[in-house]
Tab-separated table of C-alpha atoms in Angstrom:
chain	number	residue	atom	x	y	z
A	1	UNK	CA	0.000	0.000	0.000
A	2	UNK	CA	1.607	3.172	-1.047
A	3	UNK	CA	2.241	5.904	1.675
A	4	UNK	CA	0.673	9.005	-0.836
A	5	UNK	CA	2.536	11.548	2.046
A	6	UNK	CA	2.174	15.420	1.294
A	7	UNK	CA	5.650	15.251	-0.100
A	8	UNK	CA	5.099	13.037	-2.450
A	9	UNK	CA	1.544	14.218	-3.828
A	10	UNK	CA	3.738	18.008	-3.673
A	11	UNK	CA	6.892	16.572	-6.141
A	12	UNK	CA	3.672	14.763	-7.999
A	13	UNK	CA	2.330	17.963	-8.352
A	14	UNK	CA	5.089	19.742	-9.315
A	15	UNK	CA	6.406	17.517	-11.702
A	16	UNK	CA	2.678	17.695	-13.744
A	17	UNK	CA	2.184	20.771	-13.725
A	18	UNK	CA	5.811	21.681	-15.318
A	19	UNK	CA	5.023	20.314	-19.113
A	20	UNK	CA	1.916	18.431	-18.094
A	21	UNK	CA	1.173	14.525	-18.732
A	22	UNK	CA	3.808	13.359	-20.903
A	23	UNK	CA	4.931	9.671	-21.565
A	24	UNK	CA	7.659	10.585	-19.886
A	25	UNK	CA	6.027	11.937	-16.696
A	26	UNK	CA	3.661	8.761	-16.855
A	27	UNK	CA	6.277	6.036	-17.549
A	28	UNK	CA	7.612	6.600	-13.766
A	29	UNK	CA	3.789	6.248	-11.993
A	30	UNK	CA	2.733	2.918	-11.292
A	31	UNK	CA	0.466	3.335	-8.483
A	32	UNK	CA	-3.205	3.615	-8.925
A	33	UNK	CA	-3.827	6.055	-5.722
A	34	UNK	CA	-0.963	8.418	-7.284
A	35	UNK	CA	-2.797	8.094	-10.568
A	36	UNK	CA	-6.353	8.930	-8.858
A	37	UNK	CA	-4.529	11.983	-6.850
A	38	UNK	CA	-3.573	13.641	-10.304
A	39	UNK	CA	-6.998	13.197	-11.949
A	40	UNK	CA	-8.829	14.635	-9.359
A	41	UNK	CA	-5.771	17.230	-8.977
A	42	UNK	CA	-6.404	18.549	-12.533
A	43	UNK	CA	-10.465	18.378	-11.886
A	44	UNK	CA	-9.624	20.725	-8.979
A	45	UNK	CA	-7.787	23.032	-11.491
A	46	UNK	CA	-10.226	22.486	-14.876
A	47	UNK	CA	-10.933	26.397	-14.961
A	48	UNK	CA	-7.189	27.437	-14.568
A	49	UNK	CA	-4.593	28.346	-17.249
A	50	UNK	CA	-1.584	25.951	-16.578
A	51	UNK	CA	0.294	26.257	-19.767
A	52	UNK	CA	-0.866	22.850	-21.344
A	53	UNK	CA	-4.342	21.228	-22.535
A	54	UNK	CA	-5.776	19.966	-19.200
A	55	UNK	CA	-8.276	17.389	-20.624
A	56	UNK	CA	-5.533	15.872	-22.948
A	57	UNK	CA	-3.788	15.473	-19.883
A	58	UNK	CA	-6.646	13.734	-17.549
A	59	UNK	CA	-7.990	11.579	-20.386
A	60	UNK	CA	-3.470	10.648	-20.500
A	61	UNK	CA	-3.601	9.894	-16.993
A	62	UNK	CA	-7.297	8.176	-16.986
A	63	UNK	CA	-5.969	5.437	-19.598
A	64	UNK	CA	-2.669	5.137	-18.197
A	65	UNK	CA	-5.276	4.355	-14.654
A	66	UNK	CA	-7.226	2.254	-16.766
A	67	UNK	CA	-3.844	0.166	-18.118
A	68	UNK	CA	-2.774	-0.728	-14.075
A	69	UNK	CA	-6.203	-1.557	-13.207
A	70	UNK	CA	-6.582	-4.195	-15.894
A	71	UNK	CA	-2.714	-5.406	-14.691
A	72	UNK	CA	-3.643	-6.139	-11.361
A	73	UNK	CA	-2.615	-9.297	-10.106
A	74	UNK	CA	-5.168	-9.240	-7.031
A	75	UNK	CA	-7.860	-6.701	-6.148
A	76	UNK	CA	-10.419	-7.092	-3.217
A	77	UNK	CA	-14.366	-6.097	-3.701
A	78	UNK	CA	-16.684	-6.198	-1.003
A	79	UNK	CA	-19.052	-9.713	-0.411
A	80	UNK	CA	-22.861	-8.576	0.662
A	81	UNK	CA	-23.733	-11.136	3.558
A	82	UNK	CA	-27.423	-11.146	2.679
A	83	UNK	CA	-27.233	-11.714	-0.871
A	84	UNK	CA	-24.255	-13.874	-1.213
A	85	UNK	CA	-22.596	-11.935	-3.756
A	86	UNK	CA	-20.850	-8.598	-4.337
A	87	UNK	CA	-22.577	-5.390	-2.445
A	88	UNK	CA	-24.278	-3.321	-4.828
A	89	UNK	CA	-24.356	0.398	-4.095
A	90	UNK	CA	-26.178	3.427	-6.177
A	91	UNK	CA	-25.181	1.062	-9.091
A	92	UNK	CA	-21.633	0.728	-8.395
A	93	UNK	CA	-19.518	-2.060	-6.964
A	94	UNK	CA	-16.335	-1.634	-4.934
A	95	UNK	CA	-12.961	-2.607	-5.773
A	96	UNK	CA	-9.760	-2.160	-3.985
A	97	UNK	CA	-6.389	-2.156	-4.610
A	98	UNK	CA	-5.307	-3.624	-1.793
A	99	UNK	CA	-6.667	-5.583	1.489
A	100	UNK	CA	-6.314	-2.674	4.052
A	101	UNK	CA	-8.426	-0.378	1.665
A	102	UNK	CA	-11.036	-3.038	1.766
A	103	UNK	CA	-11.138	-3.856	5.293
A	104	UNK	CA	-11.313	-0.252	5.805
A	105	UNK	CA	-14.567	-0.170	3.636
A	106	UNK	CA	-15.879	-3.343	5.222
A	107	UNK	CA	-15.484	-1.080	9.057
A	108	UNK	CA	-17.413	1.618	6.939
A	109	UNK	CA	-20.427	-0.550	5.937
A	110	UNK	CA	-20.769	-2.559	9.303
A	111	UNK	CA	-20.975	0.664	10.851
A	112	UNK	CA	-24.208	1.558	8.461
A	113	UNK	CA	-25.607	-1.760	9.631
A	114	UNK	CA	-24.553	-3.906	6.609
A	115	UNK	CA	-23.009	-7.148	7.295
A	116	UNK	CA	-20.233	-7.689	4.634
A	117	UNK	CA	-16.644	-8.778	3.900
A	118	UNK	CA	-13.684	-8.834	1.846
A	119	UNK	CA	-13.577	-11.028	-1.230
A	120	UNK	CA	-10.214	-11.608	-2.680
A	121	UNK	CA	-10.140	-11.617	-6.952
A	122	UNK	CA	-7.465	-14.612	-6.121
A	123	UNK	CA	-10.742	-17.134	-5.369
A	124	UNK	CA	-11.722	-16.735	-8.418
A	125	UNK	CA	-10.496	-19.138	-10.435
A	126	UNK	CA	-9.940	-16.701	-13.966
A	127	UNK	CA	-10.135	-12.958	-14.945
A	128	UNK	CA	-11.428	-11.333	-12.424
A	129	UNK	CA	-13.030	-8.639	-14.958
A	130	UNK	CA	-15.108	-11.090	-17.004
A	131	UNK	CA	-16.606	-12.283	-13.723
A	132	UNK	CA	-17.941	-8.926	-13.562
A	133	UNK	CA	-19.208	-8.489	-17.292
A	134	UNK	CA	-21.401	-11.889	-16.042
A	135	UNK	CA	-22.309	-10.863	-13.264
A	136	UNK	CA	-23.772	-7.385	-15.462
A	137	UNK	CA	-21.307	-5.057	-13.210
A	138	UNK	CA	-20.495	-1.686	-15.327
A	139	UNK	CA	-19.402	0.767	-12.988
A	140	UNK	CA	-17.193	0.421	-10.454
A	141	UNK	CA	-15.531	2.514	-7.465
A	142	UNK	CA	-12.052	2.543	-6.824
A	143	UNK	CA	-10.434	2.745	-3.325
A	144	UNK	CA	-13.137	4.592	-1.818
A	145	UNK	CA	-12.851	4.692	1.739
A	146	UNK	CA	-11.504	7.654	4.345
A	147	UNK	CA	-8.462	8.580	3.568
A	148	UNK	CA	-7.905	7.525	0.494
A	149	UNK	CA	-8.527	8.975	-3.316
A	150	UNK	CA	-11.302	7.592	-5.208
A	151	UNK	CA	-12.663	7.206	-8.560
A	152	UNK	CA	-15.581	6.064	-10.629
A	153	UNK	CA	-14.932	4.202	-13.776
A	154	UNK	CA	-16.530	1.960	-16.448
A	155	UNK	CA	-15.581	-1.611	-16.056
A	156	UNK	CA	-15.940	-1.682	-20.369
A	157	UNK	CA	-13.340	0.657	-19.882
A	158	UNK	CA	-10.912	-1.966	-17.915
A	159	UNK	CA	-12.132	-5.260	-20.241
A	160	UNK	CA	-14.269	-4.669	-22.979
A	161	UNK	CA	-17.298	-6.589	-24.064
A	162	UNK	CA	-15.606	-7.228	-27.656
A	163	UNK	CA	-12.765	-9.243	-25.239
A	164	UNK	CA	-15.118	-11.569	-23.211
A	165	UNK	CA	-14.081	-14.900	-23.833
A	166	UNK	CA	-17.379	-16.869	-24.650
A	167	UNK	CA	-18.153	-20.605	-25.243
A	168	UNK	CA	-18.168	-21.500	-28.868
A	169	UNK	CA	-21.367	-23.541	-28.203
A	170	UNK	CA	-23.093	-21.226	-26.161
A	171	UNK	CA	-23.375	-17.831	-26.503
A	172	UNK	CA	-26.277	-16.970	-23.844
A	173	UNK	CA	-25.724	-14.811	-20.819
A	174	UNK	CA	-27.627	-12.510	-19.248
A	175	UNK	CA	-25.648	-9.512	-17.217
A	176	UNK	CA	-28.438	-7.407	-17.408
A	177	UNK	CA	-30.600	-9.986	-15.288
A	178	UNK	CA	-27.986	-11.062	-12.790
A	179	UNK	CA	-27.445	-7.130	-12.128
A	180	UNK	CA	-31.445	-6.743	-11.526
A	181	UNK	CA	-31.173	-9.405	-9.053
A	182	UNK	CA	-28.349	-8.116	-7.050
A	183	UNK	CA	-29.127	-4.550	-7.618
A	184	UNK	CA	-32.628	-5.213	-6.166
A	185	UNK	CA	-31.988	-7.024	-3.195
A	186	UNK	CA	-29.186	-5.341	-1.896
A	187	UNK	CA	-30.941	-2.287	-2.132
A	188	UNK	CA	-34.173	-4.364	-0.395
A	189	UNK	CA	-32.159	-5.672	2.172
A	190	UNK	CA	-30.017	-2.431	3.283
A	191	UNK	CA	-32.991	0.099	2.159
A	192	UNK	CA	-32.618	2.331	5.109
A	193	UNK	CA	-28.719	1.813	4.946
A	194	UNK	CA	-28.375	2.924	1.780
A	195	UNK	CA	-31.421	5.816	2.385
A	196	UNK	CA	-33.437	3.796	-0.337
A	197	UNK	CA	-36.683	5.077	-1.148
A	198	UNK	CA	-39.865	2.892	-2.132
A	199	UNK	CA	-40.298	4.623	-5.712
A	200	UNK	CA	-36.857	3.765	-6.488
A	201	UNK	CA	-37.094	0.061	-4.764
A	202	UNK	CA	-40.234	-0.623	-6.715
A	203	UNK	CA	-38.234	0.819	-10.481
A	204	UNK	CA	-35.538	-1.568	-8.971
A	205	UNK	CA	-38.041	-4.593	-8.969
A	206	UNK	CA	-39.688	-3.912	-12.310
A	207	UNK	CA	-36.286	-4.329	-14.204
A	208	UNK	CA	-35.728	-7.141	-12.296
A	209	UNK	CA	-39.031	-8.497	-13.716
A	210	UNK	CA	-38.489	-7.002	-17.296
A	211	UNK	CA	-35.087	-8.729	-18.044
A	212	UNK	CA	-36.237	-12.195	-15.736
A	213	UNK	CA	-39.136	-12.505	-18.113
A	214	UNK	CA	-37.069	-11.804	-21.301
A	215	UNK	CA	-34.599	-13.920	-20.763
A	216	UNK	CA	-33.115	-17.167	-22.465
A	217	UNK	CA	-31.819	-19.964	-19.609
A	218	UNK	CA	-29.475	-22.683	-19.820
A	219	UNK	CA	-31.744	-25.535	-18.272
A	220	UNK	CA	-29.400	-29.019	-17.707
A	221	UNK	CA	-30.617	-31.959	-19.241
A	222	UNK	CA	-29.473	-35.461	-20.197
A	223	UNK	CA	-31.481	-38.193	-21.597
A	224	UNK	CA	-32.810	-41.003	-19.781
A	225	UNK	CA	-30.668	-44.275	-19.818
A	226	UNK	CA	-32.876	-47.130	-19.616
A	227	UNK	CA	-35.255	-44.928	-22.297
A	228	UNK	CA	-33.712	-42.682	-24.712
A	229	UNK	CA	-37.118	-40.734	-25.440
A	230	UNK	CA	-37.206	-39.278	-22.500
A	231	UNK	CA	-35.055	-36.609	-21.308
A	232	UNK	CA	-33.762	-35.798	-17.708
A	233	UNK	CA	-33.932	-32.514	-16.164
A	234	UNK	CA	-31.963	-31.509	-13.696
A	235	UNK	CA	-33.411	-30.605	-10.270
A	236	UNK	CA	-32.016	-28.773	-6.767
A	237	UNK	CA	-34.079	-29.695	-3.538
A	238	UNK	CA	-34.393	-26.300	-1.599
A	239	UNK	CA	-35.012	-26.480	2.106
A	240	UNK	CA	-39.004	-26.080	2.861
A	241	UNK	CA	-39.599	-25.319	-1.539
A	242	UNK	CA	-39.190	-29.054	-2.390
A	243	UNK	CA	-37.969	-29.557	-5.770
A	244	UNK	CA	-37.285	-26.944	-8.290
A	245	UNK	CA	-36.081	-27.004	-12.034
A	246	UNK	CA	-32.533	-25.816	-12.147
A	247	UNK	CA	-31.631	-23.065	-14.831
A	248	UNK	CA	-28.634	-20.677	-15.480
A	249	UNK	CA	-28.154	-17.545	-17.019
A	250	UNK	CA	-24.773	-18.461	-18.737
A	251	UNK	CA	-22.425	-20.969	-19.657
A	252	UNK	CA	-19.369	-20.134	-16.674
A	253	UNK	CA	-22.695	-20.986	-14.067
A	254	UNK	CA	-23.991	-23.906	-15.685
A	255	UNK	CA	-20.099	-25.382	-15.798
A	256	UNK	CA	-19.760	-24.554	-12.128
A	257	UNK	CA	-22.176	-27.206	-10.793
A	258	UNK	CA	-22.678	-29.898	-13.559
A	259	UNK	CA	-20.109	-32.582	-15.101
A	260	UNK	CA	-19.670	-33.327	-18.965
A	261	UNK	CA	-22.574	-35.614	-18.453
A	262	UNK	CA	-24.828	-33.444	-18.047
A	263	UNK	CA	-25.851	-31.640	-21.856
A	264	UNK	CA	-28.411	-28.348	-21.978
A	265	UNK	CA	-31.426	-26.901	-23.453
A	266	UNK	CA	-31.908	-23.271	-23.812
A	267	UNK	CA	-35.967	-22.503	-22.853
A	268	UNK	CA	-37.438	-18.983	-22.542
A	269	UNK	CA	-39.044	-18.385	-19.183
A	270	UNK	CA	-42.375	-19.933	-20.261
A	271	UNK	CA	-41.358	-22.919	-21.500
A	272	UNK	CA	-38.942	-22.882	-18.154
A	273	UNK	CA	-42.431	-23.024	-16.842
A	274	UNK	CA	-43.806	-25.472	-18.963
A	275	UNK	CA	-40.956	-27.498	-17.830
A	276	UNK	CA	-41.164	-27.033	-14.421
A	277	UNK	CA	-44.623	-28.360	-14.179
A	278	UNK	CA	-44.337	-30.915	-16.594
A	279	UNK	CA	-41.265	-32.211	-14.531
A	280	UNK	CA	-43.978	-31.767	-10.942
A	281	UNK	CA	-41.376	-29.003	-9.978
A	282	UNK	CA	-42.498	-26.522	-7.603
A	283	UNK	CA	-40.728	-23.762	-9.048
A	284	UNK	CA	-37.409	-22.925	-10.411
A	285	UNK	CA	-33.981	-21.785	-8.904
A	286	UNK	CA	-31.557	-19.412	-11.156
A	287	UNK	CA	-27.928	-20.238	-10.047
A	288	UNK	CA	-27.822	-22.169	-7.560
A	289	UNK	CA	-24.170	-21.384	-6.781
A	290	UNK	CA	-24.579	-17.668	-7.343
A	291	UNK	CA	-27.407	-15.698	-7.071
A	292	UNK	CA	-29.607	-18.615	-5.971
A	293	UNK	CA	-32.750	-17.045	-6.902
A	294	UNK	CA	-36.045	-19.525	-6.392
A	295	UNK	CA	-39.166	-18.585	-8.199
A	296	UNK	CA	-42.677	-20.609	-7.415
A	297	UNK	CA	-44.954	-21.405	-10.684
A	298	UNK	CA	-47.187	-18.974	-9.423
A	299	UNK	CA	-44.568	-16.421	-9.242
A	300	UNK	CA	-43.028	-17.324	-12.576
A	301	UNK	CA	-46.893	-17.096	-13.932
A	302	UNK	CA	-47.145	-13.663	-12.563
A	303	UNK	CA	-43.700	-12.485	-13.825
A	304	UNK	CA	-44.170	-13.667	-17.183
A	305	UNK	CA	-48.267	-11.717	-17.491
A	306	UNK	CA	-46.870	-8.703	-15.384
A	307	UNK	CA	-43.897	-8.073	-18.184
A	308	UNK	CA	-46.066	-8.327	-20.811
A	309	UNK	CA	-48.077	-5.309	-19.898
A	310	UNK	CA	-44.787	-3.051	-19.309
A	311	UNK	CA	-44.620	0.367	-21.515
A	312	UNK	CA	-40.955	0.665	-20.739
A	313	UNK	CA	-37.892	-0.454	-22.142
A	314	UNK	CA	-35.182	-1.446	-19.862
């Protein structure tokens, strides 16, 4: 963790504002909250004359950001307890740069009354970024805790869609949805937290509902060995909701929890339905190792009539 001391940001300073932000100047910064220091520097100083171009000079220093962010070799984000998955805040997630930052922020949020903790990029088993393009995350907020300098950025900015790595065989995913979810219950669950109101909350739910209803699923299936005309779907028992038809949203989920026995059929959300009571499910569950979402027929009924009357589009 880099000690940015007043000396320091003072040469930094100096240094910029003598011919601005030449390759030259950049080639010796490697530290993101140096690189964050001189962005919001020349914000601070966006009406002054200092001898050089000062947006050439931030949008310099923003890409030269943008390069060390993508170069990380471990960043920490913040792990919502009551959702399971990353905290989800006025649209942004968090990421750090390094553990102290985040543990910091995870101080921050218990003292709001949100239960959290640090998740390390290491457990994840690949880029870290095209996690986030599944899980739908576009912004995100960089070291943003006391102390420290802060900045919003575009995670297309860091990885861009044209770079995720997809499955030849399967090209379905749905960001949008897995966004809706978290976005909509981490907002639900830390409404007064977060100073949530119910107009928003309810504008929260209805995309949720708009891109649920409108999406494609990955529903595992395998046909039946003693009877090849019939095929197997695959099922998760959920504590006190019996049996429910198992569907994903891509292809990274659906290779988390089944073998290369298991083949798939992709089913829009009535015929998940049609499924799901055909195979006397009593619902379905989206990702059961992520968002872990469980929907009852009537609820999957109500989804699918509710989006069809929506003027808007998400």
């Amino acid at each position: 963790m880099n000690k940015l001391n007043d000396e320091r940001k003072k040469n930094l300073e100096s240094a910029l504002f003598e011919k601005g932000a030449t390759k030259k100047f950049l080639s010796d910064i490697n530290d993101v909250q140096e690189l964050i220091f001189l962005i919001n520097l020349l914000n601070e100083r966006s009406d002054k004359n200092v001898g050089f171009n000062i947006q050439d000079s931030s949008e310099s220093i923003y890409k030269h950001l943008i390069g060390k962010l993508s170069e990380l070799s471990e960043c920490f984000f913040i792990a919502d307890a009551s959702t399971g998955g990353l905290l989800i805040k006025d649209n942004y997630a968090d990421l750090f740069t390094c553990r102290q930052f985040a543990e910091d922020a995870v101080k921050r949020y218990s003292d709001m009354g949100v239960k959290c903790s640090v998740f390390d990029s290491s457990e994840y088993k690949g880029n870290i970024f095209e996690y986030l393009y599944y899980l739908g995350i576009q912004y995100l907020m960089i070291d943003c805790t006391e102390n420290t300098y802060s900045i919003a950025v575009k995670r297309n900015d860091i990885l861009s869609n044209s770079k995720i790595r997809k499955s030849a065989e399967c090209d379905i995913d749905n960001p949008s949805l897995r966004f809706s979810i978290s976005n909509f219950y981490c907002s639900l669950n830390h409404k007064e937290s977060f100073g949530i109101d119910d107009k928003k909350l309810n504008n929260l739910q209805n995309l949720m509902i708009y891109y649920t209803a409108n999406a494609q699923y990955i529903v595992p299936s395998k046909r039946d060995s003693e009877d090849s005309s019939k095929l197997i779907m695959a099922k998760t028992v959920l504590e006190n909701q019996g049996e429910l038809l198992t569907v994903f949203t891509d292809k990274p989920e659906f290779d988390k929890s089944y073998s290369d026995e298991w083949e798939y059929i992709v089913l829009d959300l009535e015929h998940v339905l049609q499924s799901a009571v055909a195979g006397n499910c009593n619902g379905i569950v989206i990702n059961p190792s992520g968002e872990r979402l469980s929907l009852d027929r009537a609820t999957i009924a109500h989804i699918i009539k509710t989006a069809k009357t929506m003027t808007f589009k998400a």
